[in-house]
PDB file of C-alpha atoms and ligand atoms in Angstrom:
ATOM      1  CA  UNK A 197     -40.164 345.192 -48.854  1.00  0.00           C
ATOM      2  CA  UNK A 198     -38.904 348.629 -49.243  1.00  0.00           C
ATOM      3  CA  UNK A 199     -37.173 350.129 -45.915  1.00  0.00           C
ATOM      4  CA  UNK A 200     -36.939 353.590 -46.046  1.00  0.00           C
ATOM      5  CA  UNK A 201     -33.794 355.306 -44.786  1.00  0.00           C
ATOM      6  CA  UNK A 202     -34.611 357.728 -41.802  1.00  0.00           C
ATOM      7  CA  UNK A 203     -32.205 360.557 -40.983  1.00  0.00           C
ATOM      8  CA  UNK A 204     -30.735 359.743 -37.638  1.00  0.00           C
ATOM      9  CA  UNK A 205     -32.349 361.426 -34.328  1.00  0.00           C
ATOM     10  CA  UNK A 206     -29.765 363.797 -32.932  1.00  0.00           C
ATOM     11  CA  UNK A 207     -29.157 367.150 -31.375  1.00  0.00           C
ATOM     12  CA  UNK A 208     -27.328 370.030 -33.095  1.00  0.00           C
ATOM     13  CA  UNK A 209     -25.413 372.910 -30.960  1.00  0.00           C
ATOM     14  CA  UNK A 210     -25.945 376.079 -33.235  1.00  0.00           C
ATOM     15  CA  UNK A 211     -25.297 379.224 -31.774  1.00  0.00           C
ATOM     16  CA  UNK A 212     -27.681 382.245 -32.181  1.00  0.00           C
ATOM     17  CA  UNK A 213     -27.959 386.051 -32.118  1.00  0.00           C
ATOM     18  CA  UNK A 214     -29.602 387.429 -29.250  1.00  0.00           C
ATOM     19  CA  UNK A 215     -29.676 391.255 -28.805  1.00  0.00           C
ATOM     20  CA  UNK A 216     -30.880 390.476 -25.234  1.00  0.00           C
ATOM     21  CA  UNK A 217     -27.528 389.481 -24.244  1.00  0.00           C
ATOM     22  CA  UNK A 218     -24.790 392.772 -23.752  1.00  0.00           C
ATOM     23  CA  UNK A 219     -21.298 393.178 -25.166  1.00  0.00           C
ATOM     24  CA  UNK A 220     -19.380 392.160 -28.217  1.00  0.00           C
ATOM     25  CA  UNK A 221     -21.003 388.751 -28.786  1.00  0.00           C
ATOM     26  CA  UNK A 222     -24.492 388.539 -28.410  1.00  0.00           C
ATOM     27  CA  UNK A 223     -24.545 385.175 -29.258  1.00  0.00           C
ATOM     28  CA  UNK A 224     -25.705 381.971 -27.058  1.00  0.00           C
ATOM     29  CA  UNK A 225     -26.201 378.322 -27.716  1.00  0.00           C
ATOM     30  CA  UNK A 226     -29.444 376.828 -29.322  1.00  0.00           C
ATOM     31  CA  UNK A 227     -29.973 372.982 -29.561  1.00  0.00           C
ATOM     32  CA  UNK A 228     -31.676 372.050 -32.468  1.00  0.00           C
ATOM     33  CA  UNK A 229     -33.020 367.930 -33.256  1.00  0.00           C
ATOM     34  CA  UNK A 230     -33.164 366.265 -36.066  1.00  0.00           C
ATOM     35  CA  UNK A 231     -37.237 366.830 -36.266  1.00  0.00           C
ATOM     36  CA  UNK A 232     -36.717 370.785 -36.094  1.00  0.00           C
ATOM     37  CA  UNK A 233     -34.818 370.467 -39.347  1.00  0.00           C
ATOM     38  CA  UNK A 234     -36.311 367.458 -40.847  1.00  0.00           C
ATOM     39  CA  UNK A 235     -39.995 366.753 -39.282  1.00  0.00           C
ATOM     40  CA  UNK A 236     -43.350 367.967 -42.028  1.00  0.00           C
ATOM     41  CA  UNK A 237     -40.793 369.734 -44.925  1.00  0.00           C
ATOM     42  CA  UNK A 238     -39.094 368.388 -48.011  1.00  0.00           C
ATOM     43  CA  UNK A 239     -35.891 369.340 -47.979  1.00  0.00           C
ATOM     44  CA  UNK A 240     -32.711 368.967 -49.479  1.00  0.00           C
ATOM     45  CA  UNK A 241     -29.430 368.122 -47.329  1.00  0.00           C
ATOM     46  CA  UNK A 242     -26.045 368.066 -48.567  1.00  0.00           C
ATOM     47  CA  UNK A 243     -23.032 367.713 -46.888  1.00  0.00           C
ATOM     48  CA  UNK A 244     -19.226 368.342 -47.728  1.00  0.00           C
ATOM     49  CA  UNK A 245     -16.074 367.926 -46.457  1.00  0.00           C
ATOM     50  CA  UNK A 246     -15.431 371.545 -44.795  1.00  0.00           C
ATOM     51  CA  UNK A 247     -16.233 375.040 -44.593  1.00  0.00           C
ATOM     52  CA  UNK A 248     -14.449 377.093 -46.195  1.00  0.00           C
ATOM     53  CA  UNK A 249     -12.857 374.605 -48.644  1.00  0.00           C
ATOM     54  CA  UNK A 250     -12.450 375.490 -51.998  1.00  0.00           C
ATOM     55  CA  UNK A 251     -14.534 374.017 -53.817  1.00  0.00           C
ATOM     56  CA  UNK A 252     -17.458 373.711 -51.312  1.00  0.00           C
ATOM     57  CA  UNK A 253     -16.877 377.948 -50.849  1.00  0.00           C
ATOM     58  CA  UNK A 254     -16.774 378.159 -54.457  1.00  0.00           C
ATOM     59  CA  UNK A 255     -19.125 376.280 -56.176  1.00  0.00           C
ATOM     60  CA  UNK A 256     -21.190 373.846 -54.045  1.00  0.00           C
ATOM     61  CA  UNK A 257     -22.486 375.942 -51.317  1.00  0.00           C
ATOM     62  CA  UNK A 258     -22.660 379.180 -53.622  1.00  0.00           C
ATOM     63  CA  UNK A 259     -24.571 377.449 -56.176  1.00  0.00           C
ATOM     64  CA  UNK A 260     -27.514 376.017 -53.971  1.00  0.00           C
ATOM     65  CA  UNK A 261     -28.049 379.390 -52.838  1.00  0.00           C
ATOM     66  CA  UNK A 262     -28.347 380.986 -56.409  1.00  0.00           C
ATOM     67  CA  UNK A 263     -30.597 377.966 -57.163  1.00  0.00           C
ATOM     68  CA  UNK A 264     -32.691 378.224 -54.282  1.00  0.00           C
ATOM     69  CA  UNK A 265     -35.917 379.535 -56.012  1.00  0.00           C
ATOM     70  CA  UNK A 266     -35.535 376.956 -58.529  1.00  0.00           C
ATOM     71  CA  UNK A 267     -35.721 374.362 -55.973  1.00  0.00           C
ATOM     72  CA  UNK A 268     -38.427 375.897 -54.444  1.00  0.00           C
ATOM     73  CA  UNK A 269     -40.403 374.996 -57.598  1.00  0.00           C
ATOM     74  CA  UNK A 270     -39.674 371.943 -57.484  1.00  0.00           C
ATOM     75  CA  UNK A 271     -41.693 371.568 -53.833  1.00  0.00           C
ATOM     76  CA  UNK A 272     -38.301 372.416 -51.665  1.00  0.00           C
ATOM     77  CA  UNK A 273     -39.140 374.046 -48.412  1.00  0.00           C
ATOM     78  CA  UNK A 274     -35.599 374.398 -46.875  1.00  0.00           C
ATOM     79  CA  UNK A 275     -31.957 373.711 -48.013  1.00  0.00           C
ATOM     80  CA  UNK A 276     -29.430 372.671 -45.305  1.00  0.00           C
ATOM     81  CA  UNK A 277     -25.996 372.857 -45.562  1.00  0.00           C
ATOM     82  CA  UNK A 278     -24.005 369.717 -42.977  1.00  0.00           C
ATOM     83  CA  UNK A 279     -20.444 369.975 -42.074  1.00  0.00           C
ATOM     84  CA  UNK A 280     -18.645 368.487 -39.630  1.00  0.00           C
ATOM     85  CA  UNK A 281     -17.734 371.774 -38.097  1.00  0.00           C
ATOM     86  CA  UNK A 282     -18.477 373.426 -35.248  1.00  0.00           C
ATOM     87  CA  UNK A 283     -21.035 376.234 -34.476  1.00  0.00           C
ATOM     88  CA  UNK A 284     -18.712 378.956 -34.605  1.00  0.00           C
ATOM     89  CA  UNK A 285     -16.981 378.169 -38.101  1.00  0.00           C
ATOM     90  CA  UNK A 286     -20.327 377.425 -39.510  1.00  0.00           C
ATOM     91  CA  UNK A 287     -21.782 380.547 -38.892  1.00  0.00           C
ATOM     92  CA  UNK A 288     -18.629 382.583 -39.394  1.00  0.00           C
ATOM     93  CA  UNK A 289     -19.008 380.356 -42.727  1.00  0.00           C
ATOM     94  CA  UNK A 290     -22.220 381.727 -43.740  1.00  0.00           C
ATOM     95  CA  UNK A 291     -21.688 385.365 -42.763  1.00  0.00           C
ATOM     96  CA  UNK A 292     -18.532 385.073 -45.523  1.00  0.00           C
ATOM     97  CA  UNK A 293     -20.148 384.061 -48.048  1.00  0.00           C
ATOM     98  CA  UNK A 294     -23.305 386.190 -47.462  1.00  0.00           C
ATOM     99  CA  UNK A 295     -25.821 383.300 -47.121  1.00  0.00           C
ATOM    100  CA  UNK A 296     -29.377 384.558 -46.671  1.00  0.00           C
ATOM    101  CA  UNK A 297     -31.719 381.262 -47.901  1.00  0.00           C
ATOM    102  CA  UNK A 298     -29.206 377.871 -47.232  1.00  0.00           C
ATOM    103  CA  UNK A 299     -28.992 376.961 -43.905  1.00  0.00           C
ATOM    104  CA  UNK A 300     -26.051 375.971 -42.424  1.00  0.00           C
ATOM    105  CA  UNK A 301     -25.646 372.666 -39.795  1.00  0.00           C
ATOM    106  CA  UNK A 302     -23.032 372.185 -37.588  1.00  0.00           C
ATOM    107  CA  UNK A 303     -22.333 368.443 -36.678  1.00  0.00           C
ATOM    108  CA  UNK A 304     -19.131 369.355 -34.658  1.00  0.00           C
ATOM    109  CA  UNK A 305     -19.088 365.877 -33.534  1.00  0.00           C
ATOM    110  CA  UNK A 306     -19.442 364.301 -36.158  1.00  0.00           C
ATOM    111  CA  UNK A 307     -22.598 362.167 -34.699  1.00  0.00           C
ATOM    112  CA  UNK A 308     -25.142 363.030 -37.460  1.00  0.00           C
ATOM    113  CA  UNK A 309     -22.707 362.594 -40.671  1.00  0.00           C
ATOM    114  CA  UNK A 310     -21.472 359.100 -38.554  1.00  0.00           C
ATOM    115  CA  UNK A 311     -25.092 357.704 -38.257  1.00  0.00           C
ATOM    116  CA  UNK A 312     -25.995 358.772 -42.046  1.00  0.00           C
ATOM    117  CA  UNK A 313     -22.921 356.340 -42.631  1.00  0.00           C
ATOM    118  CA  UNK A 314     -20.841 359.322 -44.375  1.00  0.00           C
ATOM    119  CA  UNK A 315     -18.575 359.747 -42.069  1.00  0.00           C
ATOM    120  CA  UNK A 316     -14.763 359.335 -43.824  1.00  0.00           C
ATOM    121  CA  UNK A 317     -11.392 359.914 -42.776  1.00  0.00           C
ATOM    122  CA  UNK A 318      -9.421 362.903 -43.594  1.00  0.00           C
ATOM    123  CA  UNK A 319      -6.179 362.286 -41.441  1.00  0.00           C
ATOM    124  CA  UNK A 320      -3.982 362.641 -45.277  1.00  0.00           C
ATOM    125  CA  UNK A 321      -5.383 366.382 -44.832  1.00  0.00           C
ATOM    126  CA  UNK A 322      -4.700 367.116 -41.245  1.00  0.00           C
ATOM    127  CA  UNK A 323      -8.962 367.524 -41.139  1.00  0.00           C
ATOM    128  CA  UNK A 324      -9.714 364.425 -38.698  1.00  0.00           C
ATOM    129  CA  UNK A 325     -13.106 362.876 -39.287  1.00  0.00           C
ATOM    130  CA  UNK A 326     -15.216 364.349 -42.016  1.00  0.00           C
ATOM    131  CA  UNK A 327     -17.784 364.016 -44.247  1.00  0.00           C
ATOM    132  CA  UNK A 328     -18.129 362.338 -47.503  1.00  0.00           C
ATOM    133  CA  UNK A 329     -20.163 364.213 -50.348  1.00  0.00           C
ATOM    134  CA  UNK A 330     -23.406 363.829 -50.538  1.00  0.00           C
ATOM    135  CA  UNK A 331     -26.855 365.133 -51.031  1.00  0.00           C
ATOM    136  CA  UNK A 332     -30.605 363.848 -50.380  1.00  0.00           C
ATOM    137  CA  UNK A 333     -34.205 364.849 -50.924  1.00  0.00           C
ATOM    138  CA  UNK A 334     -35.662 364.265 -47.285  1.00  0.00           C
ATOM    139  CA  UNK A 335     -39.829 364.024 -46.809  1.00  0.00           C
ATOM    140  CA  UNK A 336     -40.596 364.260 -43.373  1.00  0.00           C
ATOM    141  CA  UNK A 337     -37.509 362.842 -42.216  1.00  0.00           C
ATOM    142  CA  UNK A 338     -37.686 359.931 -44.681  1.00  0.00           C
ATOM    143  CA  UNK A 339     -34.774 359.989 -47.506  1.00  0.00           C
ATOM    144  CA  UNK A 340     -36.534 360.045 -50.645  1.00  0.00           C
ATOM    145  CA  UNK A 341     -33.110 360.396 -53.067  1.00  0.00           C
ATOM    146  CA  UNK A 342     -30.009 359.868 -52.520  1.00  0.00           C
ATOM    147  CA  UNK A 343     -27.227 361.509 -54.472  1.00  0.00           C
ATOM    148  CA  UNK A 344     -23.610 360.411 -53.603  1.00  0.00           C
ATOM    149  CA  UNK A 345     -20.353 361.025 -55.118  1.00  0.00           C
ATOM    150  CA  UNK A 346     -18.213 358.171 -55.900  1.00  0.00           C
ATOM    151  CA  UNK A 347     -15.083 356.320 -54.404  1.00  0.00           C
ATOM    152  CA  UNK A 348     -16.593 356.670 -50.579  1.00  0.00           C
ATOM    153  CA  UNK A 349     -13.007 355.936 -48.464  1.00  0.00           C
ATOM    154  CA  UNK A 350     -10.859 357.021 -45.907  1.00  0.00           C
ATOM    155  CA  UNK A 351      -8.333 359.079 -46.714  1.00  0.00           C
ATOM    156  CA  UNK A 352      -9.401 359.476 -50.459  1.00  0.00           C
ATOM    157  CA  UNK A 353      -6.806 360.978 -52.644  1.00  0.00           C
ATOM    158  CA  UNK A 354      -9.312 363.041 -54.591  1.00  0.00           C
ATOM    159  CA  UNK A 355     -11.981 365.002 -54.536  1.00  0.00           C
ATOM    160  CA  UNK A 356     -14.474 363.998 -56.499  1.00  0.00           C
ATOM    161  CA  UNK A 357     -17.606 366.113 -57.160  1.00  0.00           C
ATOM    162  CA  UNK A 358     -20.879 366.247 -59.650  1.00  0.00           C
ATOM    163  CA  UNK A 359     -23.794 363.909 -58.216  1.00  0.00           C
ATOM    164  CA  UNK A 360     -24.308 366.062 -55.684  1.00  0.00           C
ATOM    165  CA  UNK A 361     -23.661 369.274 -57.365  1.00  0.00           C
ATOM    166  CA  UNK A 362     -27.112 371.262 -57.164  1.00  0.00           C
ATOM    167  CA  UNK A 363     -27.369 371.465 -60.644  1.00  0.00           C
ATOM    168  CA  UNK A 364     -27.531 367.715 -60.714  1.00  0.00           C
ATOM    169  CA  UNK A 365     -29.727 367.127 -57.917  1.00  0.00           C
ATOM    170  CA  UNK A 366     -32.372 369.988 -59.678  1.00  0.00           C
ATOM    171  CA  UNK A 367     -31.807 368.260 -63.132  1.00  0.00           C
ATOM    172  CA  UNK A 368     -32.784 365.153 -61.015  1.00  0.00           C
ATOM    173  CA  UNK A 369     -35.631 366.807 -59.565  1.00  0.00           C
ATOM    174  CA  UNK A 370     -36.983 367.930 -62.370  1.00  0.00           C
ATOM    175  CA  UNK A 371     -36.543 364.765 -64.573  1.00  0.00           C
ATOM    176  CA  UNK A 372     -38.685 362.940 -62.308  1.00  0.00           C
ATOM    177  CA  UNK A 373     -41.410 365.337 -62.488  1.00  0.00           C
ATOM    178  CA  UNK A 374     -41.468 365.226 -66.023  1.00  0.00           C
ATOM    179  CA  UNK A 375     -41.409 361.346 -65.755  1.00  0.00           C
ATOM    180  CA  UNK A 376     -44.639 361.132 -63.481  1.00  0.00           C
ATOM    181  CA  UNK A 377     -46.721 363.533 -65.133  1.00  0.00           C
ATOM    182  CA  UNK A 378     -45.549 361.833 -68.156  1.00  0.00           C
TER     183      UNK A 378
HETATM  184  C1  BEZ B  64     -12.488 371.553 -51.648  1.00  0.00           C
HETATM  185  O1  BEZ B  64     -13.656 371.806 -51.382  1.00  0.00           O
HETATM  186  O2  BEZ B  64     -11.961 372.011 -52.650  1.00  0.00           O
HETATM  187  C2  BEZ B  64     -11.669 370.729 -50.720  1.00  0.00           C
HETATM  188  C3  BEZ B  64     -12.323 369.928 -49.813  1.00  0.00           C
HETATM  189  C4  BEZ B  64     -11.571 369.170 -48.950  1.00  0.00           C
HETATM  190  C5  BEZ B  64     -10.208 369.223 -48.984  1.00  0.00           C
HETATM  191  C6  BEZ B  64      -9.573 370.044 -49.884  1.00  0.00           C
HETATM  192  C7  BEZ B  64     -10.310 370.800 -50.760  1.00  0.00           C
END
Protein backbone atom coordinates (compact mmCIF):
# COMPACT_ATOMS: atom_id res chain seq x y z
CA UNK A 1 0.00 0.00 0.00
CA UNK A 2 0.96 3.39 -1.08
CA UNK A 3 0.94 6.12 1.89
CA UNK A 4 0.86 9.36 0.65
CA UNK A 5 2.98 12.05 2.29
CA UNK A 6 0.73 14.95 3.70
CA UNK A 7 2.27 18.38 4.30
CA UNK A 8 2.24 18.90 8.01
CA UNK A 9 -0.79 21.01 9.67
CA UNK A 10 0.70 24.22 10.99
CA UNK A 11 0.25 27.92 11.37
CA UNK A 12 2.34 30.55 9.56
CA UNK A 13 2.86 34.28 11.09
CA UNK A 14 3.04 36.47 7.82
CA UNK A 15 2.69 39.95 8.21
CA UNK A 16 0.42 42.09 5.91
CA UNK A 17 -0.24 45.58 4.53
CA UNK A 18 -3.08 47.28 5.90
CA UNK A 19 -3.72 50.95 4.91
CA UNK A 20 -6.25 50.94 7.81
CA UNK A 21 -3.55 51.08 10.25
CA UNK A 22 -1.63 54.93 10.53
CA UNK A 23 2.07 55.73 10.46
CA UNK A 24 5.20 54.38 8.90
CA UNK A 25 4.32 50.67 9.01
CA UNK A 26 1.05 49.75 8.12
CA UNK A 27 1.70 46.37 8.56
CA UNK A 28 0.03 43.73 11.15
CA UNK A 29 0.23 40.04 11.68
CA UNK A 30 -1.85 37.43 9.63
CA UNK A 31 -1.84 33.66 10.58
CA UNK A 32 -2.04 31.58 7.78
CA UNK A 33 -2.50 27.21 8.06
CA UNK A 34 -1.26 24.84 6.17
CA UNK A 35 -4.90 24.35 4.30
CA UNK A 36 -4.90 28.20 3.25
CA UNK A 37 -1.77 27.44 1.26
CA UNK A 38 -2.17 23.87 0.48
CA UNK A 39 -6.08 22.78 0.71
CA UNK A 40 -8.05 22.35 -3.32
CA UNK A 41 -4.69 23.79 -5.49
CA UNK A 42 -1.71 22.08 -7.04
CA UNK A 43 1.06 23.73 -6.17
CA UNK A 44 4.59 23.71 -6.15
CA UNK A 45 6.71 24.30 -2.79
CA UNK A 46 10.29 24.70 -2.59
CA UNK A 47 12.32 25.55 0.09
CA UNK A 48 16.03 26.80 0.55
CA UNK A 49 18.37 27.51 2.95
CA UNK A 50 17.87 31.50 3.35
CA UNK A 51 16.72 34.62 2.00
CA UNK A 52 18.80 36.50 0.55
CA UNK A 53 21.52 33.88 -0.09
CA UNK A 54 23.23 33.86 -3.14
CA UNK A 55 22.28 31.49 -4.95
CA UNK A 56 18.61 31.21 -3.77
CA UNK A 57 18.52 35.42 -4.65
CA UNK A 58 20.13 34.63 -7.79
CA UNK A 59 18.93 31.85 -9.47
CA UNK A 60 16.41 29.69 -7.55
CA UNK A 61 13.87 32.10 -6.41
CA UNK A 62 14.38 34.43 -9.60
CA UNK A 63 13.92 31.65 -11.89
CA UNK A 64 10.48 30.24 -10.58
CA UNK A 65 9.18 33.57 -10.99
CA UNK A 66 10.27 33.99 -14.73
CA UNK A 67 8.87 30.44 -15.15
CA UNK A 68 5.74 30.99 -13.53
CA UNK A 69 3.44 30.97 -16.67
CA UNK A 70 5.12 27.95 -17.79
CA UNK A 71 4.12 26.21 -14.75
CA UNK A 72 0.88 27.43 -14.97
CA UNK A 73 0.54 25.24 -18.10
CA UNK A 74 1.45 22.60 -16.65
CA UNK A 75 -1.88 22.80 -14.13
CA UNK A 76 0.16 24.99 -11.31
CA UNK A 77 -2.15 27.22 -9.39
CA UNK A 78 0.34 28.81 -6.89
CA UNK A 79 4.17 28.71 -6.28
CA UNK A 80 5.39 29.10 -2.65
CA UNK A 81 8.57 30.01 -1.67
CA UNK A 82 9.57 28.28 2.39
CA UNK A 83 12.36 29.61 4.39
CA UNK A 84 13.09 29.33 7.68
CA UNK A 85 12.92 33.04 8.18
CA UNK A 86 10.88 35.20 9.77
CA UNK A 87 7.97 37.42 8.51
CA UNK A 88 9.84 40.47 8.30
CA UNK A 89 12.97 39.17 6.20
CA UNK A 90 10.63 37.29 4.02
CA UNK A 91 8.75 40.03 2.91
CA UNK A 92 11.60 42.52 2.93
CA UNK A 93 12.90 39.43 0.71
CA UNK A 94 10.30 39.67 -1.83
CA UNK A 95 10.00 43.45 -2.08
CA UNK A 96 14.05 43.15 -3.18
CA UNK A 97 13.77 41.12 -5.60
CA UNK A 98 10.47 42.52 -7.00
CA UNK A 99 8.35 39.34 -6.62
CA UNK A 100 4.84 39.79 -7.99
CA UNK A 101 3.59 35.83 -8.75
CA UNK A 102 5.90 33.45 -6.06
CA UNK A 103 4.76 33.59 -2.80
CA UNK A 104 6.87 33.77 -0.09
CA UNK A 105 6.45 31.53 3.49
CA UNK A 106 7.90 32.31 6.52
CA UNK A 107 8.52 29.25 8.87
CA UNK A 108 10.44 31.42 11.47
CA UNK A 109 10.35 28.50 13.68
CA UNK A 110 11.31 26.22 11.85
CA UNK A 111 8.06 23.90 12.69
CA UNK A 112 6.87 23.33 9.07
CA UNK A 113 10.47 22.60 7.36
CA UNK A 114 11.02 20.23 10.86
CA UNK A 115 7.78 18.16 10.28
CA UNK A 116 8.48 17.88 6.31
CA UNK A 117 11.74 16.18 7.79
CA UNK A 118 14.05 18.96 6.01
CA UNK A 119 15.06 20.54 8.68
CA UNK A 120 19.28 20.56 8.72
CA UNK A 121 21.81 22.19 10.67
CA UNK A 122 23.63 25.21 9.64
CA UNK A 123 25.69 26.00 12.90
CA UNK A 124 29.26 25.77 10.29
CA UNK A 125 27.44 29.05 8.84
CA UNK A 126 26.45 30.90 11.92
CA UNK A 127 22.53 30.30 10.29
CA UNK A 128 21.12 27.92 13.21
CA UNK A 129 18.48 25.51 11.99
CA UNK A 130 17.60 25.62 8.35
CA UNK A 131 16.28 24.09 5.60
CA UNK A 132 17.52 21.53 3.26
CA UNK A 133 16.72 22.00 -0.60
CA UNK A 134 13.92 20.83 -1.82
CA UNK A 135 10.90 21.09 -3.98
CA UNK A 136 7.38 19.19 -4.35
CA UNK A 137 4.28 19.12 -6.50
CA UNK A 138 1.47 19.25 -3.70
CA UNK A 139 -2.45 18.18 -4.74
CA UNK A 140 -4.63 19.18 -2.15
CA UNK A 141 -2.21 18.91 0.48
CA UNK A 142 -1.02 15.47 -0.68
CA UNK A 143 2.79 15.42 -2.06
CA UNK A 144 2.54 14.18 -5.43
CA UNK A 145 6.62 14.64 -6.37
CA UNK A 146 9.23 15.03 -4.57
CA UNK A 147 12.40 16.67 -5.80
CA UNK A 148 15.39 16.74 -3.33
CA UNK A 149 18.90 17.66 -3.65
CA UNK A 150 21.44 15.29 -2.53
CA UNK A 151 23.80 14.72 0.56
CA UNK A 152 20.78 15.76 3.18
CA UNK A 153 23.18 16.51 6.58
CA UNK A 154 23.91 18.75 9.19
CA UNK A 155 26.32 21.03 8.70
CA UNK A 156 26.92 20.10 4.94
CA UNK A 157 30.03 21.50 3.49
CA UNK A 158 28.40 22.29 0.17
CA UNK A 159 25.78 23.50 -1.46
CA UNK A 160 24.48 21.43 -3.71
CA UNK A 161 21.73 22.47 -6.18
CA UNK A 162 19.84 21.13 -9.58
CA UNK A 163 16.84 18.66 -8.60
CA UNK A 164 15.08 21.26 -7.37
CA UNK A 165 16.06 23.93 -9.71
CA UNK A 166 12.68 25.02 -11.50
CA UNK A 167 13.91 24.18 -14.66
CA UNK A 168 14.17 20.63 -13.47
CA UNK A 169 11.06 20.34 -11.66
CA UNK A 170 9.15 21.89 -15.16
CA UNK A 171 11.30 19.45 -17.32
CA UNK A 172 9.83 16.92 -14.76
CA UNK A 173 6.49 18.19 -15.15
CA UNK A 174 6.35 18.14 -18.45
CA UNK A 175 8.00 14.68 -19.07
CA UNK A 176 5.30 13.11 -17.27
CA UNK A 177 2.68 14.65 -19.28
CA UNK A 178 4.15 13.54 -22.30
CA UNK A 179 4.47 10.02 -20.68
CA UNK A 180 0.62 9.69 -19.84
CA UNK A 181 -0.78 10.98 -22.88
CA UNK A 182 1.73 8.82 -24.45
C1 LIG B 1 23.44 30.28 -1.47
O1 LIG B 1 22.25 30.32 -1.76
O2 LIG B 1 24.30 30.55 -2.29
C2 LIG B 1 23.86 29.97 -0.08
C3 LIG B 1 22.97 29.32 0.75
C4 LIG B 1 23.35 29.03 2.03
C5 LIG B 1 24.59 29.40 2.49
C6 LIG B 1 25.46 30.06 1.66
C7 LIG B 1 25.10 30.34 0.37
Amino acid sequence: MTVKKKVPSVTFRTRVRDESIEGPNPYRWDEKKSDDYFGGKRVIVFSLPGAFTPTCSTYQLPDFEKLYDEFEKERIDAIYCVSVNDAFVMNAWGKALGLQKVKLIPDGSGEFTRKMGMLVAKDNLGFGMRSWRYAAVINNGVVEQWFEEDGFSDNCETDPYGVSSPQNVLETLRTVKTAAVA
